[in-house]
Tab-separated table of C-alpha atoms in Angstrom:
chain	number	residue	atom	x	y	z
A	16	UNK	CA	20.978	-2.145	1.122
A	17	UNK	CA	22.662	0.997	2.512
A	18	UNK	CA	26.407	1.204	2.122
A	19	UNK	CA	28.628	0.611	5.152
A	20	UNK	CA	32.325	1.491	5.371
A	21	UNK	CA	33.456	-1.823	6.885
A	22	UNK	CA	35.153	0.042	9.744
A	23	UNK	CA	34.550	-1.593	13.126
A	24	UNK	CA	34.720	-0.612	16.797
A	25	UNK	CA	38.162	-1.359	18.229
A	26	UNK	CA	38.612	-3.447	21.369
A	27	UNK	CA	40.010	-0.353	23.063
A	28	UNK	CA	36.859	1.663	22.353
A	29	UNK	CA	34.555	-1.177	23.397
A	30	UNK	CA	36.416	-1.490	26.705
A	31	UNK	CA	36.640	2.273	27.292
A	32	UNK	CA	32.953	2.859	26.622
A	33	UNK	CA	31.911	-0.119	28.763
A	34	UNK	CA	33.892	1.339	31.665
A	35	UNK	CA	32.351	4.790	31.089
A	36	UNK	CA	28.861	3.270	31.183
A	37	UNK	CA	29.642	1.214	34.290
A	38	UNK	CA	31.164	3.935	36.477
A	39	UNK	CA	29.224	6.932	35.087
A	40	UNK	CA	32.165	9.272	35.668
A	41	UNK	CA	32.942	10.110	32.023
A	42	UNK	CA	31.121	13.113	30.547
A	43	UNK	CA	32.648	13.287	27.042
A	44	UNK	CA	34.354	10.622	24.959
A	45	UNK	CA	35.659	11.515	21.512
A	46	UNK	CA	35.814	8.742	18.913
A	47	UNK	CA	37.887	8.999	15.733
A	48	UNK	CA	38.550	6.736	12.774
A	49	UNK	CA	42.223	5.859	13.125
A	50	UNK	CA	43.917	3.173	11.024
A	51	UNK	CA	40.520	2.034	9.686
A	52	UNK	CA	39.144	1.489	13.189
A	53	UNK	CA	36.843	3.379	15.582
A	54	UNK	CA	39.152	4.425	18.400
A	55	UNK	CA	38.778	6.553	21.567
A	56	UNK	CA	40.624	9.827	21.122
A	57	UNK	CA	40.210	11.915	24.266
A	58	UNK	CA	37.763	12.258	27.150
A	59	UNK	CA	36.689	14.524	29.984
A	60	UNK	CA	35.243	13.574	33.389
A	61	UNK	CA	31.928	14.649	34.907
A	62	UNK	CA	32.525	17.932	36.738
A	63	UNK	CA	29.088	19.536	36.992
A	64	UNK	CA	25.716	19.004	35.377
A	65	UNK	CA	25.304	18.276	31.672
A	66	UNK	CA	24.990	21.890	30.510
A	67	UNK	CA	27.876	23.039	32.700
A	68	UNK	CA	30.145	20.377	31.206
A	69	UNK	CA	28.889	20.789	27.632
A	70	UNK	CA	31.316	23.550	26.677
A	71	UNK	CA	34.199	21.088	27.051
A	72	UNK	CA	33.150	19.750	23.643
A	73	UNK	CA	34.898	22.696	21.934
A	74	UNK	CA	38.337	21.295	22.840
A	75	UNK	CA	37.576	18.242	20.665
A	76	UNK	CA	36.437	20.086	17.526
A	77	UNK	CA	38.874	20.768	14.680
A	78	UNK	CA	38.249	22.778	11.514
A	79	UNK	CA	39.137	20.000	9.057
A	80	UNK	CA	38.766	16.765	11.026
A	81	UNK	CA	35.442	14.978	11.662
A	82	UNK	CA	34.743	13.286	14.980
A	83	UNK	CA	32.062	11.461	16.934
A	84	UNK	CA	31.454	12.920	20.394
A	85	UNK	CA	29.713	10.677	22.938
A	86	UNK	CA	28.230	12.724	25.779
A	87	UNK	CA	26.756	11.269	28.946
A	88	UNK	CA	23.401	12.822	29.846
A	89	UNK	CA	22.184	13.285	33.402
A	90	UNK	CA	19.069	11.206	32.778
A	91	UNK	CA	18.924	7.461	33.333
A	92	UNK	CA	17.124	4.661	31.525
A	93	UNK	CA	14.886	2.158	33.308
A	94	UNK	CA	17.916	-0.147	33.529
A	95	UNK	CA	19.664	2.363	35.793
A	96	UNK	CA	22.331	3.276	33.211
A	97	UNK	CA	22.906	6.853	32.126
A	98	UNK	CA	21.596	7.809	28.691
A	99	UNK	CA	23.942	9.175	26.022
A	100	UNK	CA	23.935	11.803	23.276
A	101	UNK	CA	25.786	11.141	20.016
A	102	UNK	CA	27.214	14.213	18.303
A	103	UNK	CA	28.449	13.701	14.743
A	104	UNK	CA	30.729	16.575	13.720
A	105	UNK	CA	31.719	16.644	10.038
A	106	UNK	CA	33.187	20.068	9.132
A	107	UNK	CA	32.671	21.450	5.631
A	108	UNK	CA	36.430	21.724	5.103
A	109	UNK	CA	37.076	18.033	5.829
A	110	UNK	CA	38.329	15.788	3.043
A	111	UNK	CA	35.602	14.200	0.925
A	112	UNK	CA	36.787	10.698	1.827
A	113	UNK	CA	36.608	11.521	5.545
A	114	UNK	CA	33.078	12.891	5.148
A	115	UNK	CA	31.982	9.681	3.446
A	116	UNK	CA	33.676	7.464	6.037
A	117	UNK	CA	32.115	9.194	9.025
A	118	UNK	CA	28.665	9.323	7.397
A	119	UNK	CA	28.700	5.609	6.525
A	120	UNK	CA	30.188	4.448	9.845
A	121	UNK	CA	27.864	6.147	12.323
A	122	UNK	CA	25.321	3.314	12.329
A	123	UNK	CA	28.107	0.805	13.015
A	124	UNK	CA	29.288	2.875	15.987
A	125	UNK	CA	25.897	3.053	17.683
A	126	UNK	CA	24.960	-0.530	16.843
A	127	UNK	CA	28.137	-2.032	18.322
A	128	UNK	CA	28.085	0.189	21.410
A	129	UNK	CA	24.322	-0.329	21.898
A	130	UNK	CA	21.669	1.620	19.998
A	131	UNK	CA	19.426	1.765	23.052
A	132	UNK	CA	22.003	3.784	25.003
A	133	UNK	CA	21.842	6.749	22.592
A	134	UNK	CA	18.556	8.531	23.170
A	135	UNK	CA	19.380	11.544	21.032
A	136	UNK	CA	21.647	12.479	18.122
A	137	UNK	CA	23.006	15.824	16.946
A	138	UNK	CA	24.698	16.513	13.611
A	139	UNK	CA	26.683	19.559	12.597
A	140	UNK	CA	29.147	20.891	10.048
A	141	UNK	CA	30.010	23.997	12.082
A	142	UNK	CA	31.159	24.192	15.690
A	143	UNK	CA	28.239	26.542	16.398
A	144	UNK	CA	25.776	23.847	15.333
A	145	UNK	CA	27.046	21.419	17.972
A	146	UNK	CA	27.628	24.040	20.671
A	147	UNK	CA	25.419	24.266	23.743
A	148	UNK	CA	23.298	26.884	21.979
A	149	UNK	CA	23.038	24.596	18.949
A	150	UNK	CA	21.985	21.700	21.180
A	151	UNK	CA	19.313	23.848	22.847
A	152	UNK	CA	17.923	24.816	19.433
A	153	UNK	CA	17.914	21.132	18.488
A	154	UNK	CA	15.934	20.285	21.638
A	155	UNK	CA	13.516	23.144	21.039
A	156	UNK	CA	12.935	22.008	17.467
A	157	UNK	CA	12.204	18.455	18.612
A	158	UNK	CA	9.717	19.636	21.210
A	159	UNK	CA	7.940	22.147	18.976
A	160	UNK	CA	4.665	21.119	17.406
A	161	UNK	CA	4.741	21.472	13.637
A	162	UNK	CA	2.604	24.456	12.508
A	163	UNK	CA	-0.465	23.576	10.480
A	164	UNK	CA	-1.518	25.234	7.268
A	165	UNK	CA	-5.152	26.139	6.665
A	166	UNK	CA	-5.484	23.034	4.493
A	167	UNK	CA	-4.021	20.787	7.194
A	168	UNK	CA	-6.329	22.268	9.820
A	169	UNK	CA	-9.355	21.576	7.599
A	170	UNK	CA	-8.224	17.982	7.060
A	171	UNK	CA	-7.874	17.562	10.832
A	172	UNK	CA	-11.391	18.917	11.300
A	173	UNK	CA	-12.698	16.469	8.710
A	174	UNK	CA	-11.052	13.526	10.477
A	175	UNK	CA	-12.573	14.599	13.784
A	176	UNK	CA	-16.005	14.979	12.184
A	177	UNK	CA	-15.743	11.553	10.574
A	178	UNK	CA	-14.612	9.914	13.800
A	179	UNK	CA	-17.527	11.447	15.670
A	180	UNK	CA	-19.995	10.424	12.950
A	181	UNK	CA	-18.753	6.828	13.010
A	182	UNK	CA	-18.885	6.741	16.813
A	183	UNK	CA	-22.413	8.160	16.888
A	184	UNK	CA	-23.617	5.670	14.293
A	185	UNK	CA	-21.889	2.503	15.534
A	186	UNK	CA	-21.928	3.141	19.267
A	187	UNK	CA	-19.038	2.906	21.695
A	188	UNK	CA	-19.025	-0.894	21.897
A	189	UNK	CA	-18.020	-1.364	18.261
A	190	UNK	CA	-14.524	-2.730	17.810
A	191	UNK	CA	-12.429	-0.656	15.387
A	192	UNK	CA	-9.312	-1.615	13.444
A	193	UNK	CA	-7.054	1.335	12.638
A	194	UNK	CA	-4.187	-0.327	10.729
A	195	UNK	CA	-5.293	-3.593	9.134
A	196	UNK	CA	-2.621	-5.733	7.528
A	197	UNK	CA	0.639	-7.318	8.560
A	198	UNK	CA	3.073	-5.641	10.942
A	199	UNK	CA	6.713	-6.645	10.459
A	200	UNK	CA	9.441	-5.405	12.814
A	201	UNK	CA	11.341	-2.310	11.682
A	202	UNK	CA	15.108	-2.495	12.202
A	203	UNK	CA	16.875	0.057	14.376
A	204	UNK	CA	18.855	1.208	11.328
A	205	UNK	CA	15.634	2.009	9.502
A	206	UNK	CA	14.164	3.761	12.545
A	207	UNK	CA	17.272	5.918	12.915
A	208	UNK	CA	17.111	6.932	9.255
A	209	UNK	CA	13.449	7.908	9.665
A	210	UNK	CA	14.180	9.966	12.791
A	211	UNK	CA	16.616	12.092	10.800
A	212	UNK	CA	13.701	13.292	8.645
A	213	UNK	CA	12.336	15.092	11.702
A	214	UNK	CA	15.466	17.199	12.110
A	215	UNK	CA	15.789	20.760	10.854
A	216	UNK	CA	16.896	21.298	7.270
A	217	UNK	CA	20.313	22.511	8.421
A	218	UNK	CA	20.971	19.462	10.608
A	219	UNK	CA	19.362	16.825	8.429
A	220	UNK	CA	21.785	14.426	6.714
A	221	UNK	CA	19.193	13.148	4.242
A	222	UNK	CA	15.652	13.894	3.084
A	223	UNK	CA	14.955	10.584	1.302
A	224	UNK	CA	14.557	7.193	3.011
A	225	UNK	CA	13.769	3.992	1.134
A	226	UNK	CA	12.713	0.888	3.083
A	227	UNK	CA	12.810	-2.714	1.875
A	228	UNK	CA	11.723	-6.146	3.106
A	229	UNK	CA	14.684	-8.241	4.214
A	230	UNK	CA	14.300	-11.564	6.026
A	231	UNK	CA	10.869	-10.861	7.517
A	232	UNK	CA	11.883	-7.374	8.688
A	233	UNK	CA	11.593	-3.906	7.203
A	234	UNK	CA	15.125	-2.601	6.776
A	235	UNK	CA	16.851	0.469	5.385
A	236	UNK	CA	17.475	0.340	1.649
A	237	UNK	CA	18.962	3.788	1.086
A	238	UNK	CA	19.091	7.155	2.840
A	239	UNK	CA	20.282	10.127	0.837
A	240	UNK	CA	19.625	13.708	-0.164
A	241	UNK	CA	17.432	13.841	-3.268
A	242	UNK	CA	16.233	17.016	-5.048
A	243	UNK	CA	12.540	17.122	-5.932
A	244	UNK	CA	13.362	16.845	-9.612
A	245	UNK	CA	15.235	13.562	-9.062
A	246	UNK	CA	12.891	11.635	-6.772
A	247	UNK	CA	11.336	9.773	-9.712
A	248	UNK	CA	14.802	8.447	-10.560
A	249	UNK	CA	15.808	7.739	-6.948
A	250	UNK	CA	12.984	5.253	-6.312
A	251	UNK	CA	13.903	1.764	-7.609
A	252	UNK	CA	11.801	0.726	-10.604
A	253	UNK	CA	12.607	-2.999	-10.468
A	254	UNK	CA	11.085	-3.939	-7.084
A	255	UNK	CA	8.588	-2.646	-4.480
A	256	UNK	CA	9.681	-0.011	-1.975
A	257	UNK	CA	8.348	2.143	0.840
A	258	UNK	CA	9.700	5.684	0.478
A	259	UNK	CA	9.557	8.598	2.919
A	260	UNK	CA	10.502	11.968	1.459
A	261	UNK	CA	10.764	15.468	2.942
A	262	UNK	CA	9.459	17.766	0.222
A	263	UNK	CA	10.009	21.503	0.410
A	264	UNK	CA	7.205	23.539	-1.161
A	265	UNK	CA	5.356	26.815	-1.076
A	266	UNK	CA	2.034	27.079	0.733
A	267	UNK	CA	0.079	30.302	1.097
A	268	UNK	CA	3.221	32.270	0.272
A	269	UNK	CA	5.372	30.492	2.868
A	270	UNK	CA	8.075	27.882	2.380
A	271	UNK	CA	7.449	24.718	4.365
A	272	UNK	CA	8.432	21.056	4.444
A	273	UNK	CA	6.039	18.115	4.308
A	274	UNK	CA	6.689	14.396	4.619
A	275	UNK	CA	5.346	12.346	1.729
A	276	UNK	CA	5.013	8.552	1.763
A	277	UNK	CA	5.244	6.741	-1.571
A	278	UNK	CA	4.433	3.055	-2.023
A	279	UNK	CA	5.738	1.690	-5.320
A	280	UNK	CA	5.110	-1.814	-6.695
A	281	UNK	CA	6.115	-2.506	-10.315
A	282	UNK	CA	3.933	-4.977	-12.290
A	283	UNK	CA	6.959	-7.258	-12.689
A	284	UNK	CA	7.228	-7.795	-8.904
A	285	UNK	CA	6.875	-11.311	-7.564
A	286	UNK	CA	3.439	-12.257	-6.220
A	287	UNK	CA	4.821	-12.746	-2.703
A	288	UNK	CA	6.394	-9.277	-2.798
A	289	UNK	CA	3.158	-7.702	-3.935
A	290	UNK	CA	1.249	-9.366	-1.111
A	291	UNK	CA	3.797	-8.467	1.592
A	292	UNK	CA	4.180	-4.826	0.604
A	293	UNK	CA	0.487	-4.256	0.003
A	294	UNK	CA	-0.474	-5.799	3.347
A	295	UNK	CA	2.165	-3.784	5.231
A	296	UNK	CA	1.886	-0.287	3.811
A	297	UNK	CA	-0.560	1.017	6.427
A	298	UNK	CA	1.423	-0.444	9.299
A	299	UNK	CA	4.744	0.969	8.105
A	300	UNK	CA	3.216	4.450	8.184
A	301	UNK	CA	1.876	3.785	11.656
A	302	UNK	CA	5.323	2.549	12.739
A	303	UNK	CA	7.023	5.652	11.327
A	304	UNK	CA	4.581	7.897	13.156
A	305	UNK	CA	5.038	6.119	16.483
A	306	UNK	CA	8.741	5.174	16.374
A	307	UNK	CA	10.129	8.227	14.580
A	308	UNK	CA	7.394	10.751	15.421
A	309	UNK	CA	6.873	11.529	11.740
A	310	UNK	CA	3.791	13.273	10.432
A	311	UNK	CA	2.937	11.929	6.983
A	312	UNK	CA	1.081	14.650	5.094
A	313	UNK	CA	0.470	12.838	1.811
A	314	UNK	CA	0.311	9.121	0.898
A	315	UNK	CA	0.877	8.132	-2.717
A	316	UNK	CA	1.121	4.845	-4.584
A	317	UNK	CA	2.097	3.895	-8.112
A	318	UNK	CA	3.418	1.030	-10.187
A	319	UNK	CA	5.818	3.351	-12.011
A	320	UNK	CA	8.141	5.631	-9.974
A	321	UNK	CA	8.449	8.013	-12.930
A	322	UNK	CA	4.891	9.118	-12.107
A	323	UNK	CA	6.266	10.839	-8.992
A	324	UNK	CA	7.449	13.989	-10.722
A	325	UNK	CA	8.319	17.299	-9.125
A	326	UNK	CA	5.207	18.852	-10.666
A	327	UNK	CA	2.965	16.126	-9.297
A	328	UNK	CA	4.390	16.442	-5.765
A	329	UNK	CA	3.912	20.201	-5.750
A	330	UNK	CA	0.377	19.842	-7.097
A	331	UNK	CA	-0.505	17.391	-4.334
A	332	UNK	CA	1.054	19.447	-1.525
A	333	UNK	CA	-0.036	22.871	-2.733
A	334	UNK	CA	-2.916	22.602	-5.237
A	335	UNK	CA	-3.777	25.654	-7.367
A	336	UNK	CA	-5.993	28.188	-5.635
A	337	UNK	CA	-8.845	27.421	-8.041
A	338	UNK	CA	-9.024	23.829	-6.749
A	339	UNK	CA	-9.078	24.761	-3.076
A	340	UNK	CA	-12.337	24.910	-1.128
A	341	UNK	CA	-13.776	28.280	-0.181
A	342	UNK	CA	-14.474	29.049	3.441
A	343	UNK	CA	-18.189	28.841	2.758
A	344	UNK	CA	-17.883	25.178	1.762
A	345	UNK	CA	-17.650	24.147	5.387
A	346	UNK	CA	-21.391	24.714	5.887
A	347	UNK	CA	-24.176	23.347	3.707
A	348	UNK	CA	-27.662	23.549	5.113
A	349	UNK	CA	-29.097	21.651	2.142
A	350	UNK	CA	-27.306	18.337	2.635
A	351	UNK	CA	-26.418	15.915	5.365
A	352	UNK	CA	-23.238	16.165	7.459
A	353	UNK	CA	-21.859	13.069	5.735
A	354	UNK	CA	-22.317	14.671	2.290
A	355	UNK	CA	-20.497	17.804	3.383
A	356	UNK	CA	-17.614	15.774	4.741
A	357	UNK	CA	-17.372	13.761	1.514
A	358	UNK	CA	-17.397	16.889	-0.656
A	359	UNK	CA	-14.722	18.566	1.405
A	360	UNK	CA	-12.539	15.480	1.382
A	361	UNK	CA	-12.648	15.331	-2.406
A	362	UNK	CA	-11.886	19.015	-2.780
A	363	UNK	CA	-8.946	18.754	-0.371
A	364	UNK	CA	-7.501	15.680	-2.023
A	365	UNK	CA	-7.987	13.365	0.946
A	366	UNK	CA	-9.724	10.018	1.417
A	367	UNK	CA	-12.369	8.798	3.768
A	368	UNK	CA	-10.224	5.984	5.076
A	369	UNK	CA	-6.756	7.519	4.884
A	370	UNK	CA	-6.124	5.784	1.546
A	371	UNK	CA	-3.472	6.351	-1.078
A	372	UNK	CA	-3.499	8.735	-4.015
A	373	UNK	CA	-2.508	7.207	-7.333
A	374	UNK	CA	-0.859	9.465	-9.928
A	375	UNK	CA	-2.489	9.646	-13.341
A	376	UNK	CA	-0.344	9.263	-16.490
A	377	UNK	CA	0.336	12.532	-18.348
A	378	UNK	CA	-2.399	13.535	-20.763
A	379	UNK	CA	-5.241	12.001	-18.790
A	380	UNK	CA	-7.656	13.876	-16.604
A	381	UNK	CA	-7.013	13.466	-12.887
A	382	UNK	CA	-9.844	12.300	-10.642
A	383	UNK	CA	-11.283	14.884	-8.298
A	384	UNK	CA	-10.622	12.794	-5.223
A	385	UNK	CA	-8.267	10.115	-3.955
A	386	UNK	CA	-8.622	6.501	-4.911
A	387	UNK	CA	-7.934	3.754	-2.445
């Protein structure tokens, strides 16, 4: 399970925040870890609108001291309460122990004050990153649609062509199942960790999220920053896991980031574990896409995490030019539409049913297409 600091919300903070939620007159509330407890440490009232009051945050930022800043938004939830923004400020010059404490205590803070009240989070190590301009860039990044590479656009076209072909063949009255299997609830802690993967590289606290079954729920196992060369060692080899990883790679001469999903299930796993993880893998991807707005570019599975090497990831995300389809491959007057789609899927490394790619042990020839 992920490590927690053991620091709890003080009675004073619980009371202060409850009053701020009830009367709606507090704009900013700073929270600090004082005497091993989360304690209120300054506040400002609502004076204008959110952006007009935002600059007051600078009075709470110090060069060497981390802080949580709770900011009341001007929008309201369906319950009638104002929504809140959580700003986690951990300066580079802070002590290492303080950095670790604030990083491992944030989930406790939001959980005890009410996860549902915080509709957005902002993280920064510089005052400029949590300034009003930094917040606007954060909002713009969230709203922006991720650019597609030529390969991604072709995959999207293939999916559309397949969907149309299936619809034309089966008719509109056919019932379709998009995510067969078992859907277990995903904890808020796990959802929050997944949402971080959507943040910009500069703001992102981690690029690796491992999920685990725990008491009939899917919970957070670990969330950390893992270099590409170390991912094979970061995935547990003793038990099944669902892993989401932001992989930086080159594509058509440009540096970009893609989210990779890895399902691992060692042969030594218990039968019940194998059944639960196998039956849930499609639904956990669907949950990540809907709850955390993630776009999973590549889905992999293996019984041995050491298969997931840096070289293999880069090969999957940016195959050599010689293995890519030429533009002329999109049209083939000699074969049926279904044959063309199948050929293009194999050349692009996809699957007809959104299946998983299994790595091949070193020294063996890789298949030309995915295997479900």
